[in-house]
Amino acid sequence: MRPTQITQAALSAREDRLRTRLLSLLLGQGFKLGDEYMVRQRNHSKNKIRRIHAMARQERLKVEQPFVHKWLPRISKYFASGSDVNPSRIDPEPVLVEEDEEMAALFRLACLWWSVPVSRGFGRRFRVLVFDRSNGKLIGLLGLTDPVFNLRARDSWIGWDAGEREERLAHVMDAYVLGAIPPYNQLLGAKLVALIATSDFIRALFRRRYRGSRSVILDREFDGRLAMVTATSALGQSSIYNRLRFDGTEVFQPVGFSEGYGHFHLANGTYGMIREYLALLGDDEVNRYKFGNGPNYKIRVVRKALEHLELSGDLLRHGVRRGVYVAPLAQNSAAFLKGENKRLHWYRRPLEEVVDFWRARWLLPRASRDDSYRAFDKESWATILGLTVR
């Protein structure tokens, strides 16, 4: 039943405003809507995908302005200009972000570099900054979080059924942000961060952090073994992950694409308005959140709101299919995740060897043939972060 504290006329006016906002938002991002407001275009170019995300990024930058004003002057010392970088002396060091406020602020600001807004993850998560010890500057960053529960391409590669997935998903983490910032991105620093994500360093860090914790869903003690890291590429196939090999093994394997279904394109505060609308209706869906199904909860909320607004649930099918990659950390990761093997036969990837390999295979060859990284000026970060003069 609808609450009695709002009149039918006021509710109808609110519904009209929300319906208009949703449709205007989609059209503003470049979506083409057909009969009954169904999304018609399903195949998007990379430039179109950037345009779809641009509105959400601008909104994120607007929201972050007070934080940027406060922190950029204090942490700009960690951003490099091209003149600060000597490729032959680059000495990468990954650092876990823990309680240090300055490091947490640096991670948050650096995430704003990407044209596709970075999720903040959910459930278990940890953040790593990769510094260049030769100059104290930031190379890139890595954030790992609990993976989404349903991801067909990943589940098909493993061979999971629903029960096996629920039993073993805790042994998988997803890279919700992975990459390098200027000028190190021009020196293929993102490939370094991708290799670090699958290194013994990350596996040991995960074990120290989560061994002995209790699973909320299964209510049992976790052994701390990380069997696989997954990643998705917002623009389809990824130049970071493709052909990335170490010790003769393909590190990240492409396994397909996501379904092109979700709610990310309902940006600019629209999700909050949708949730408030359902609460106003007294719809129980807003109270059905359960730990472990965060993204699915949001989709259910949006779908229910679209029903009330007499809009097609097809509006959730945005058609932006992300490339899905899996990085097994052991030779038998798939068998372990299916429950067929009890022990994992790890790939050996010591951090020092990973860095040395990246330096010889990627960094020095790129630096020798392309010195465009030298042109980057760290003062550009004010523009990158949308800093406005007060």
PDB file of C-alpha atoms in Angstrom, residues 165-287:
ATOM      1  CA  ARG A 165      30.123 -21.016  -7.042  1.00  0.00           C
ATOM      2  CA  GLU A 166      28.649 -20.202  -3.641  1.00  0.00           C
ATOM      3  CA  GLU A 167      31.062 -22.634  -1.998  1.00  0.00           C
ATOM      4  CA  ARG A 168      34.250 -21.308  -3.643  1.00  0.00           C
ATOM      5  CA  LEU A 169      33.691 -17.705  -4.772  1.00  0.00           C
ATOM      6  CA  ALA A 170      35.571 -16.439  -1.693  1.00  0.00           C
ATOM      7  CA  HIS A 171      38.791 -17.672  -3.336  1.00  0.00           C
ATOM      8  CA  VAL A 172      38.369 -15.153  -6.179  1.00  0.00           C
ATOM      9  CA  MET A 173      38.929 -11.403  -6.150  1.00  0.00           C
ATOM     10  CA  ASP A 174      38.140  -8.855  -8.844  1.00  0.00           C
ATOM     11  CA  ALA A 175      40.337  -5.935  -9.875  1.00  0.00           C
ATOM     12  CA  TYR A 176      37.927  -2.996  -9.688  1.00  0.00           C
ATOM     13  CA  VAL A 177      40.746  -0.618 -10.597  1.00  0.00           C
ATOM     14  CA  LEU A 178      44.057  -1.551 -12.207  1.00  0.00           C
ATOM     15  CA  GLY A 179      46.334   0.727 -14.147  1.00  0.00           C
ATOM     16  CA  ALA A 180      49.022   3.362 -14.336  1.00  0.00           C
ATOM     17  CA  ILE A 181      48.741   7.148 -14.256  1.00  0.00           C
ATOM     18  CA  PRO A 182      50.668   9.701 -16.335  1.00  0.00           C
ATOM     19  CA  PRO A 183      53.456   9.687 -17.280  1.00  0.00           C
ATOM     20  CA  TYR A 184      54.024   6.030 -16.343  1.00  0.00           C
ATOM     21  CA  ASN A 185      51.010   4.901 -18.358  1.00  0.00           C
ATOM     22  CA  GLN A 186      52.933   5.881 -21.505  1.00  0.00           C
ATOM     23  CA  LEU A 187      55.734   3.577 -20.367  1.00  0.00           C
ATOM     24  CA  LEU A 188      53.348   0.598 -20.132  1.00  0.00           C
ATOM     25  CA  GLY A 189      53.136   0.857 -16.369  1.00  0.00           C
ATOM     26  CA  ALA A 190      49.664  -0.707 -16.502  1.00  0.00           C
ATOM     27  CA  LYS A 191      51.221  -4.004 -17.584  1.00  0.00           C
ATOM     28  CA  LEU A 192      53.427  -3.853 -14.489  1.00  0.00           C
ATOM     29  CA  VAL A 193      50.378  -3.370 -12.239  1.00  0.00           C
ATOM     30  CA  ALA A 194      48.601  -6.252 -13.979  1.00  0.00           C
ATOM     31  CA  LEU A 195      51.580  -8.523 -13.318  1.00  0.00           C
ATOM     32  CA  ILE A 196      51.723  -7.402  -9.678  1.00  0.00           C
ATOM     33  CA  ALA A 197      48.024  -8.280  -9.328  1.00  0.00           C
ATOM     34  CA  THR A 198      48.896 -11.930 -10.022  1.00  0.00           C
ATOM     35  CA  SER A 199      52.171 -12.028  -8.089  1.00  0.00           C
ATOM     36  CA  ASP A 200      53.180 -13.931  -4.967  1.00  0.00           C
ATOM     37  CA  PHE A 201      53.139 -10.548  -3.204  1.00  0.00           C
ATOM     38  CA  ILE A 202      49.377 -10.105  -3.685  1.00  0.00           C
ATOM     39  CA  ARG A 203      48.652 -13.737  -2.863  1.00  0.00           C
ATOM     40  CA  ALA A 204      50.579 -13.435   0.424  1.00  0.00           C
ATOM     41  CA  LEU A 205      48.956 -10.104   1.236  1.00  0.00           C
ATOM     42  CA  PHE A 206      45.501 -11.636   0.703  1.00  0.00           C
ATOM     43  CA  ARG A 207      46.352 -14.588   2.932  1.00  0.00           C
ATOM     44  CA  ARG A 208      47.565 -12.356   5.780  1.00  0.00           C
ATOM     45  CA  ARG A 209      44.517 -10.176   5.512  1.00  0.00           C
ATOM     46  CA  TYR A 210      41.752 -12.791   5.277  1.00  0.00           C
ATOM     47  CA  ARG A 211      43.037 -16.066   6.700  1.00  0.00           C
ATOM     48  CA  GLY A 212      40.974 -16.956   9.735  1.00  0.00           C
ATOM     49  CA  SER A 213      38.103 -14.614   8.868  1.00  0.00           C
ATOM     50  CA  ARG A 214      34.577 -15.977   8.862  1.00  0.00           C
ATOM     51  CA  SER A 215      32.423 -16.094   5.768  1.00  0.00           C
ATOM     52  CA  VAL A 216      29.179 -14.163   6.238  1.00  0.00           C
ATOM     53  CA  ILE A 217      27.343 -16.259   3.669  1.00  0.00           C
ATOM     54  CA  LEU A 218      28.670 -19.732   4.567  1.00  0.00           C
ATOM     55  CA  ASP A 219      29.413 -19.014   8.261  1.00  0.00           C
ATOM     56  CA  ARG A 220      32.772 -20.771   8.343  1.00  0.00           C
ATOM     57  CA  GLU A 221      36.443 -19.908   8.752  1.00  0.00           C
ATOM     58  CA  PHE A 222      38.267 -18.956   5.556  1.00  0.00           C
ATOM     59  CA  ASP A 223      41.700 -20.443   4.787  1.00  0.00           C
ATOM     60  CA  GLY A 224      43.028 -17.355   2.965  1.00  0.00           C
ATOM     61  CA  ARG A 225      43.911 -18.943  -0.375  1.00  0.00           C
ATOM     62  CA  LEU A 226      43.469 -16.681  -3.403  1.00  0.00           C
ATOM     63  CA  ALA A 227      43.062 -18.882  -6.464  1.00  0.00           C
ATOM     64  CA  MET A 228      42.173 -16.381  -9.151  1.00  0.00           C
ATOM     65  CA  VAL A 229      41.956 -12.683  -9.973  1.00  0.00           C
ATOM     66  CA  THR A 230      39.418 -11.442 -12.494  1.00  0.00           C
ATOM     67  CA  ALA A 231      39.262  -8.185 -14.397  1.00  0.00           C
ATOM     68  CA  THR A 232      36.934  -6.559 -16.879  1.00  0.00           C
ATOM     69  CA  SER A 233      37.719  -4.020 -19.570  1.00  0.00           C
ATOM     70  CA  ALA A 234      35.148  -1.247 -19.984  1.00  0.00           C
ATOM     71  CA  LEU A 235      36.089  -0.764 -23.643  1.00  0.00           C
ATOM     72  CA  GLY A 236      35.849  -4.419 -24.663  1.00  0.00           C
ATOM     73  CA  GLN A 237      39.219  -5.991 -25.456  1.00  0.00           C
ATOM     74  CA  SER A 238      42.110  -4.666 -23.396  1.00  0.00           C
ATOM     75  CA  SER A 239      45.611  -3.766 -24.556  1.00  0.00           C
ATOM     76  CA  ILE A 240      46.723  -4.176 -20.925  1.00  0.00           C
ATOM     77  CA  TYR A 241      45.741  -7.827 -20.543  1.00  0.00           C
ATOM     78  CA  ASN A 242      46.014  -9.125 -24.101  1.00  0.00           C
ATOM     79  CA  ARG A 243      49.246 -11.024 -24.795  1.00  0.00           C
ATOM     80  CA  LEU A 244      50.506 -10.447 -21.257  1.00  0.00           C
ATOM     81  CA  ARG A 245      52.681 -13.446 -20.466  1.00  0.00           C
ATOM     82  CA  PHE A 246      55.098 -14.371 -17.697  1.00  0.00           C
ATOM     83  CA  ASP A 247      57.396 -17.395 -17.617  1.00  0.00           C
ATOM     84  CA  GLY A 248      55.729 -18.731 -20.763  1.00  0.00           C
ATOM     85  CA  THR A 249      52.203 -18.578 -19.324  1.00  0.00           C
ATOM     86  CA  GLU A 250      49.374 -16.306 -20.404  1.00  0.00           C
ATOM     87  CA  VAL A 251      48.627 -14.271 -17.265  1.00  0.00           C
ATOM     88  CA  PHE A 252      45.168 -12.893 -18.051  1.00  0.00           C
ATOM     89  CA  GLN A 253      43.014 -15.055 -20.292  1.00  0.00           C
ATOM     90  CA  PRO A 254      40.063 -13.544 -22.214  1.00  0.00           C
ATOM     91  CA  VAL A 255      36.970 -15.658 -21.541  1.00  0.00           C
ATOM     92  CA  GLY A 256      34.177 -13.641 -23.118  1.00  0.00           C
ATOM     93  CA  PHE A 257      32.103 -10.582 -22.423  1.00  0.00           C
ATOM     94  CA  SER A 258      29.656  -9.404 -19.810  1.00  0.00           C
ATOM     95  CA  GLU A 259      25.970  -9.353 -20.695  1.00  0.00           C
ATOM     96  CA  GLY A 260      25.709  -5.603 -21.237  1.00  0.00           C
ATOM     97  CA  TYR A 261      23.100  -5.377 -18.502  1.00  0.00           C
ATOM     98  CA  GLY A 262      23.155  -3.256 -15.365  1.00  0.00           C
ATOM     99  CA  HIS A 263      22.543   0.172 -13.885  1.00  0.00           C
ATOM    100  CA  PHE A 264      25.789   2.157 -14.266  1.00  0.00           C
ATOM    101  CA  HIS A 265      24.236   4.375 -16.961  1.00  0.00           C
ATOM    102  CA  LEU A 266      21.532   5.574 -14.555  1.00  0.00           C
ATOM    103  CA  ALA A 267      23.973   8.113 -13.183  1.00  0.00           C
ATOM    104  CA  ASN A 268      23.953  11.652 -11.751  1.00  0.00           C
ATOM    105  CA  GLY A 269      22.128  10.761  -8.561  1.00  0.00           C
ATOM    106  CA  THR A 270      19.319   8.963 -10.383  1.00  0.00           C
ATOM    107  CA  TYR A 271      19.699   5.730  -8.418  1.00  0.00           C
ATOM    108  CA  GLY A 272      19.200   7.609  -5.152  1.00  0.00           C
ATOM    109  CA  MET A 273      16.023   9.167  -6.533  1.00  0.00           C
ATOM    110  CA  ILE A 274      14.789   5.740  -7.640  1.00  0.00           C
ATOM    111  CA  ARG A 275      15.357   4.279  -4.188  1.00  0.00           C
ATOM    112  CA  GLU A 276      13.592   7.208  -2.513  1.00  0.00           C
ATOM    113  CA  TYR A 277      10.676   6.744  -4.899  1.00  0.00           C
ATOM    114  CA  LEU A 278      10.295   3.052  -3.986  1.00  0.00           C
ATOM    115  CA  ALA A 279      10.495   3.913  -0.290  1.00  0.00           C
ATOM    116  CA  LEU A 280       7.756   6.495  -0.802  1.00  0.00           C
ATOM    117  CA  LEU A 281       5.606   3.825  -2.407  1.00  0.00           C
ATOM    118  CA  GLY A 282       6.219   1.532   0.553  1.00  0.00           C
ATOM    119  CA  ASP A 283       7.734  -1.101  -1.761  1.00  0.00           C
ATOM    120  CA  ASP A 284       9.485  -3.795   0.295  1.00  0.00           C
ATOM    121  CA  GLU A 285      12.274  -4.189  -2.294  1.00  0.00           C
ATOM    122  CA  VAL A 286      14.225  -1.313  -0.722  1.00  0.00           C
ATOM    123  CA  ASN A 287      14.504  -3.308   2.526  1.00  0.00           C
TER     124      ASN A 287
END
